[in-house]
mmCIF file of C-alpha atoms in Angstrom:
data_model
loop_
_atom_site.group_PDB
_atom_site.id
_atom_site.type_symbol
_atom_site.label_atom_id
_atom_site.label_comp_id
_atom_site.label_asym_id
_atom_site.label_seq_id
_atom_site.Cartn_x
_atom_site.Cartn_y
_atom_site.Cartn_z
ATOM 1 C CA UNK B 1335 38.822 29.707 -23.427
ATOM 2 C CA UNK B 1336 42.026 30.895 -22.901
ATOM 3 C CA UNK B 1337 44.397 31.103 -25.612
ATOM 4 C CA UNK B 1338 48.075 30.738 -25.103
ATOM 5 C CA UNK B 1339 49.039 29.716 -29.139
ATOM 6 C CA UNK B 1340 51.290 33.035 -30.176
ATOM 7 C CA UNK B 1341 49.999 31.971 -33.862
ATOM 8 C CA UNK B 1342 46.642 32.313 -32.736
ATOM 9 C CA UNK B 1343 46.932 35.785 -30.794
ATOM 10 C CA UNK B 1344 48.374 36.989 -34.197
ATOM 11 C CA UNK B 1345 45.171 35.984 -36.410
ATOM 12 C CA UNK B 1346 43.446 38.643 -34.342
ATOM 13 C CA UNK B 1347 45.932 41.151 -33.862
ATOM 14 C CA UNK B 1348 44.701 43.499 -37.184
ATOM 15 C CA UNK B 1349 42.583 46.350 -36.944
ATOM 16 C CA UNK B 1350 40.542 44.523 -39.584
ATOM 17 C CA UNK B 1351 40.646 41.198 -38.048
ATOM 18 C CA UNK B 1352 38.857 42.828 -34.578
ATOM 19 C CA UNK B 1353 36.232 44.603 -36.283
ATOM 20 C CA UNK B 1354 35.048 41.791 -37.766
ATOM 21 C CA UNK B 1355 35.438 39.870 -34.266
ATOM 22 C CA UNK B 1356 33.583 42.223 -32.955
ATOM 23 C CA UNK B 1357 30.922 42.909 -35.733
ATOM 24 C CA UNK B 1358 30.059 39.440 -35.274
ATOM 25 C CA UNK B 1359 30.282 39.352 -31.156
ATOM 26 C CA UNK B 1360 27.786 42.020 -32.000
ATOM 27 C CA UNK B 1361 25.512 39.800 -34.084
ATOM 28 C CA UNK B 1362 25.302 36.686 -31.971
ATOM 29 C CA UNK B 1363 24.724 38.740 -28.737
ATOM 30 C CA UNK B 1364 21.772 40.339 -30.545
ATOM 31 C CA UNK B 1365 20.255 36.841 -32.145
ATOM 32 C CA UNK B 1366 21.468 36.723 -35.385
ATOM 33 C CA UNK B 1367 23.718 33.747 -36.105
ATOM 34 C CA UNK B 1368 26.290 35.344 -38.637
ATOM 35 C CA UNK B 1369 26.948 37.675 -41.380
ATOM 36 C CA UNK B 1370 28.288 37.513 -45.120
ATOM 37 C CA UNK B 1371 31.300 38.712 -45.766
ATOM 38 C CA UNK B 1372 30.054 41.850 -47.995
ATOM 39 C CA UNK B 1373 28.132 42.642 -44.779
ATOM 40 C CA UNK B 1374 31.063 42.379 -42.791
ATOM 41 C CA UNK B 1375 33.363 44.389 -45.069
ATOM 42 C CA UNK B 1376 30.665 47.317 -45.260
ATOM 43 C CA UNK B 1377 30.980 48.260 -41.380
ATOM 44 C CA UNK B 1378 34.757 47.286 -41.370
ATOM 45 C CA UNK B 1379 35.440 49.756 -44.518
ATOM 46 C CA UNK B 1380 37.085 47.034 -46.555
ATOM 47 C CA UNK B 1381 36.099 45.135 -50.031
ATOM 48 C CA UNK B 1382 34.141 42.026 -49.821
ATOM 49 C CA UNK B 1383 37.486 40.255 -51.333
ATOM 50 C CA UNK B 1384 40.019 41.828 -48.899
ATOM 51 C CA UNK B 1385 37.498 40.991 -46.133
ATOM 52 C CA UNK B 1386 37.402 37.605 -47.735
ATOM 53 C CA UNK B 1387 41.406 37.410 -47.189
ATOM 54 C CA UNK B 1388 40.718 38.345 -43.463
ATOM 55 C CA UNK B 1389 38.121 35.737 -42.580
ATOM 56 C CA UNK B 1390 39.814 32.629 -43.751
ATOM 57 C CA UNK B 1391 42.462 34.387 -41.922
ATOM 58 C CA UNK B 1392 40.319 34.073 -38.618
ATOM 59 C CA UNK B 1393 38.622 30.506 -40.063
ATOM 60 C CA UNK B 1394 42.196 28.832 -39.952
ATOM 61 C CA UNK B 1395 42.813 29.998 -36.602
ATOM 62 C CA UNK B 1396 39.315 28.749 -35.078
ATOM 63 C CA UNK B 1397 38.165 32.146 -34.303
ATOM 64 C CA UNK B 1398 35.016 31.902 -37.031
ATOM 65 C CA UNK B 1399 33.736 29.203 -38.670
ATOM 66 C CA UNK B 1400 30.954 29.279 -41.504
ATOM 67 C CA UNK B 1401 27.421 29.298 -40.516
ATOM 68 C CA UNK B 1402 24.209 28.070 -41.672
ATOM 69 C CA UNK B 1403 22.562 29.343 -44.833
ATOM 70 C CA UNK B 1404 19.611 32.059 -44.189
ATOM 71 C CA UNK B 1405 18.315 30.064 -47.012
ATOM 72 C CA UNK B 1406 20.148 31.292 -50.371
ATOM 73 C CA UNK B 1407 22.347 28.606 -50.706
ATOM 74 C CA UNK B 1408 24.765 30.888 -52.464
ATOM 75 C CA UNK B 1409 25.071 33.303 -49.466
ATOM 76 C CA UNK B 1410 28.187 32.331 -47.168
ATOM 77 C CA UNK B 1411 27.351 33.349 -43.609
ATOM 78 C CA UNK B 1412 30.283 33.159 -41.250
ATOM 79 C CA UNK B 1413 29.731 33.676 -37.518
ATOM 80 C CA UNK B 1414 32.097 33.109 -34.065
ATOM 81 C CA UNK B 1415 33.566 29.347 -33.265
ATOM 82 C CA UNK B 1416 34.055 30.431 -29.627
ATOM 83 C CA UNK B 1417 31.511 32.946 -26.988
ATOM 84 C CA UNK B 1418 34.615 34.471 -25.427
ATOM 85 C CA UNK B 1419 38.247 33.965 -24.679
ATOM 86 C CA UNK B 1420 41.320 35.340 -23.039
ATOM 87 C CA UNK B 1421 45.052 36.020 -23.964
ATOM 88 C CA UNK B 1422 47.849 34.890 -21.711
ATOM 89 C CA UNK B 1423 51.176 34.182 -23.262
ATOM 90 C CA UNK B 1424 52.312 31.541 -20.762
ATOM 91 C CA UNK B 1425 55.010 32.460 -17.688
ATOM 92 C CA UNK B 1426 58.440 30.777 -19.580
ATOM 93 C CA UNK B 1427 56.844 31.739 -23.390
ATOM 94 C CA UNK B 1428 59.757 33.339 -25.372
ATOM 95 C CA UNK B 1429 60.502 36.938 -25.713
ATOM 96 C CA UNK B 1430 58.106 36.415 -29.032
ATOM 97 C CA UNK B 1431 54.879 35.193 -27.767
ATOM 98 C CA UNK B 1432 55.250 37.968 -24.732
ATOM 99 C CA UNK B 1433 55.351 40.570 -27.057
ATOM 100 C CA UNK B 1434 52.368 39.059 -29.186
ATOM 101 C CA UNK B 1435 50.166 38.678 -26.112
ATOM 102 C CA UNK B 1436 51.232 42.343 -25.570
ATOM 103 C CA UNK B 1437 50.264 43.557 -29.293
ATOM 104 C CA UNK B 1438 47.035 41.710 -28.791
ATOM 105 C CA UNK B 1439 46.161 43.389 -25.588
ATOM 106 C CA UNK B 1440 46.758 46.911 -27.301
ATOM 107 C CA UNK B 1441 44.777 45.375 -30.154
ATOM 108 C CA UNK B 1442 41.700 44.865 -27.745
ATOM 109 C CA UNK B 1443 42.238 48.228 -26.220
ATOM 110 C CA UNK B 1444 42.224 50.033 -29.743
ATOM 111 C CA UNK B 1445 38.880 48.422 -30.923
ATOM 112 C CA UNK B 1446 37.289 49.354 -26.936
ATOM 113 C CA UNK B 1447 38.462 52.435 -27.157
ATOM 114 C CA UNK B 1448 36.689 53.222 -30.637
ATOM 115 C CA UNK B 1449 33.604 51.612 -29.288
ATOM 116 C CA UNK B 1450 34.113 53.635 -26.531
ATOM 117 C CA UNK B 1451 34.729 57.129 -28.260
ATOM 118 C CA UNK B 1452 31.254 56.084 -30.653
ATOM 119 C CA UNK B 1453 29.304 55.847 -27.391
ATOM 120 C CA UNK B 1454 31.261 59.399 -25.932
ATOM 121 C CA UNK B 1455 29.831 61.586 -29.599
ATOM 122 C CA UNK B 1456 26.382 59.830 -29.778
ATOM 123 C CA UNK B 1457 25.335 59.344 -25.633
ATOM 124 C CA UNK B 1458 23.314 62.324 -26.008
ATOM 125 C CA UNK B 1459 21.101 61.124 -28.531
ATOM 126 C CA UNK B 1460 20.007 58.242 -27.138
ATOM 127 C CA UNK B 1461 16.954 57.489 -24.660
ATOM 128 C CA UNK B 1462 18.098 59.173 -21.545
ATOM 129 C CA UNK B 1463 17.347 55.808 -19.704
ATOM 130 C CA UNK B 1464 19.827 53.967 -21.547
ATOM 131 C CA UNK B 1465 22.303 56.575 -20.773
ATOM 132 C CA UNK B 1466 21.718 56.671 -17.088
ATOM 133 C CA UNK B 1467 21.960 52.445 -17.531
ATOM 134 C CA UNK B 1468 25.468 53.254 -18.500
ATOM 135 C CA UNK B 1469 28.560 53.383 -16.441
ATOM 136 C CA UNK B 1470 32.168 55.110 -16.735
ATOM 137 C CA UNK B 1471 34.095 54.411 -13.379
ATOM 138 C CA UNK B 1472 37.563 54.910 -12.677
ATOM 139 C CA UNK B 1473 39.453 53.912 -9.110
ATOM 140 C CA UNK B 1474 41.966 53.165 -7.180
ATOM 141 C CA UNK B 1475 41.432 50.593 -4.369
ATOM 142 C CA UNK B 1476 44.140 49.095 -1.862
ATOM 143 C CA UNK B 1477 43.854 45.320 -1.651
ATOM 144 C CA UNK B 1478 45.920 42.856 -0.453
ATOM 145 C CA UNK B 1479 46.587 40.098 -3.061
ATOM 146 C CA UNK B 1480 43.869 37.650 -1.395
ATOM 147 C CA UNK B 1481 41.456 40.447 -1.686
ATOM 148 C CA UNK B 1482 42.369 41.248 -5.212
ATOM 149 C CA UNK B 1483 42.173 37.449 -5.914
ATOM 150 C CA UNK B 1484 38.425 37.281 -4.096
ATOM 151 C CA UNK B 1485 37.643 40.383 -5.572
ATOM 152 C CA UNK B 1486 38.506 39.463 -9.468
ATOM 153 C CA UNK B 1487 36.315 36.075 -8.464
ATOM 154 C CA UNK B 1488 33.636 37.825 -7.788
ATOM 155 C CA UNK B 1489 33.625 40.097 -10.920
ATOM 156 C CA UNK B 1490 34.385 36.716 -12.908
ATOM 157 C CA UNK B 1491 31.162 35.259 -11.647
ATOM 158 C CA UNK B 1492 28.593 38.644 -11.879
ATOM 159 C CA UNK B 1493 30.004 39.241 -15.524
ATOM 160 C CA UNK B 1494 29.485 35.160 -16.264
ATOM 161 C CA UNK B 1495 25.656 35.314 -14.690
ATOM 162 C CA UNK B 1496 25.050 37.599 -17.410
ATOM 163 C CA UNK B 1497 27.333 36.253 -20.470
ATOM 164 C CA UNK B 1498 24.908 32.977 -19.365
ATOM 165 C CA UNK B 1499 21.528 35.482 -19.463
ATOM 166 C CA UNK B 1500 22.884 36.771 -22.698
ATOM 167 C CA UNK B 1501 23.910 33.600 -24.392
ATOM 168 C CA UNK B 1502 20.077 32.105 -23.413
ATOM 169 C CA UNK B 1503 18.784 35.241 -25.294
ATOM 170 C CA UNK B 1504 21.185 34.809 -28.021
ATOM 171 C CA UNK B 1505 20.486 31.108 -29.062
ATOM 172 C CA UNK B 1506 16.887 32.460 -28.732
ATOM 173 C CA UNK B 1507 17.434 34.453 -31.335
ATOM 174 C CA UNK B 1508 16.649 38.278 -32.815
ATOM 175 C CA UNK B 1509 13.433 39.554 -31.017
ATOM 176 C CA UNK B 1510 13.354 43.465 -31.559
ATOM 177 C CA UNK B 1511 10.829 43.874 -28.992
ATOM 178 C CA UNK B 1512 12.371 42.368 -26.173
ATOM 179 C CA UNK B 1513 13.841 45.410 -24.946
ATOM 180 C CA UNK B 1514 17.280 44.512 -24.290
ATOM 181 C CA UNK B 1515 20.514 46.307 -26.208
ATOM 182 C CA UNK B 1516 23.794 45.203 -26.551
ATOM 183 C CA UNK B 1517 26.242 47.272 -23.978
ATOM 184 C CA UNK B 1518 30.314 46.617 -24.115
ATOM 185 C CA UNK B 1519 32.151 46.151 -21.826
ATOM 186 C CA UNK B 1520 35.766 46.283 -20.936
ATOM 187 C CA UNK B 1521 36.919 45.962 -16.964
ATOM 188 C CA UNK B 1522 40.333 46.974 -16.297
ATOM 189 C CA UNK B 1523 41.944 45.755 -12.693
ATOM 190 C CA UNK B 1524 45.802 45.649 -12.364
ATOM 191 C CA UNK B 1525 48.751 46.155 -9.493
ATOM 192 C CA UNK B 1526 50.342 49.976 -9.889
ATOM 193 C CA UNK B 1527 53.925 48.818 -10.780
#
């Protein structure tokens, strides 16, 4: 899905607002179909109430919606509306909705980049398999700008095989033995300007 709606890319734009997006990107991926909002607040740092504030927040904007009951009827579960999504203020948007899809993009970055930094203090503690399964790759390649287009195809279509594979194991649901763990990822490609 890509979203365009300035109003939108603001829901998201809070530190808060992308931990809990990402919390619960976290949950689906690994079979469980949403979170309560206590749950949510405990790994963002926040109160259940201020967390509250922040997922109606994301609710009106179509981010999250609620989910189904784990079977306490009192226990509000509230999970992601959409799988995945991109930001792209459109080519004659305002100043304003620029500058949104820009604050959004750093917004994104910020929440990788602690993901990132978790993964840099704790890769030595892990299984030394799921290390070596891991990848940090930086370069510089010189493409003309059908070969950039081809080549940004391609990565579209390896990284949706396995959002599909992932998404199969997801509506599956949790299965702690199944061997598989939830990596991010993050792919940079742009033009030096």
């Amino acid at each position: 899905m890509k979203i365009t709606d300035p109003e939108r890319m603001k829901a998201l734009a809070h530190p808060a607002r992308m931990a809990v997006f990402d919390f619960l990107a976290g949950q689906r991926v690994s079979g469980y179909d949403g979170a309560t909002a206590t749950e949510i607040a405990e790994v963002a740092g926040m109160t259940p109430s201020a967390m509250s504030y922040h997922l109606r927040t994301l609710a009106k904007a179509g981010f999250i919606e609620e989910a189904p009951s784990r079977g306490d009827a009192r226990e509000r579960l509230w999970r992601l509306k959409i799988h995945s999504f991109s930001i792209r203020a459109e080519a004659d948007a305002p100043e304003i909705d620029k500058a949104i899809e820009r604050t959004m993009g750093d917004a994104f970055i910020e929440q990788h980049d602690r993901n990132y930094s978790r993964w840099l203090d704790k890769r030595f503690d892990v299984d030394p398999v799921l290390r070596e399964a891991s990848l940090t790759q930086q370069a510089q390649v010189r493409l003309t700008v059908e070969e950039a287009a081809e080549f940004s195809r391609r990565f579209q279509e390896l990284e949706q095989e396995y959002a599909d594979l992932t998404a199969e194991r997801a509506a599956a649901g949790a299965d702690p033995e199944d061997g598989t763990v939830v990596f991010y990822t993050m792919f940079r490609f742009f033009p030096r300007v």
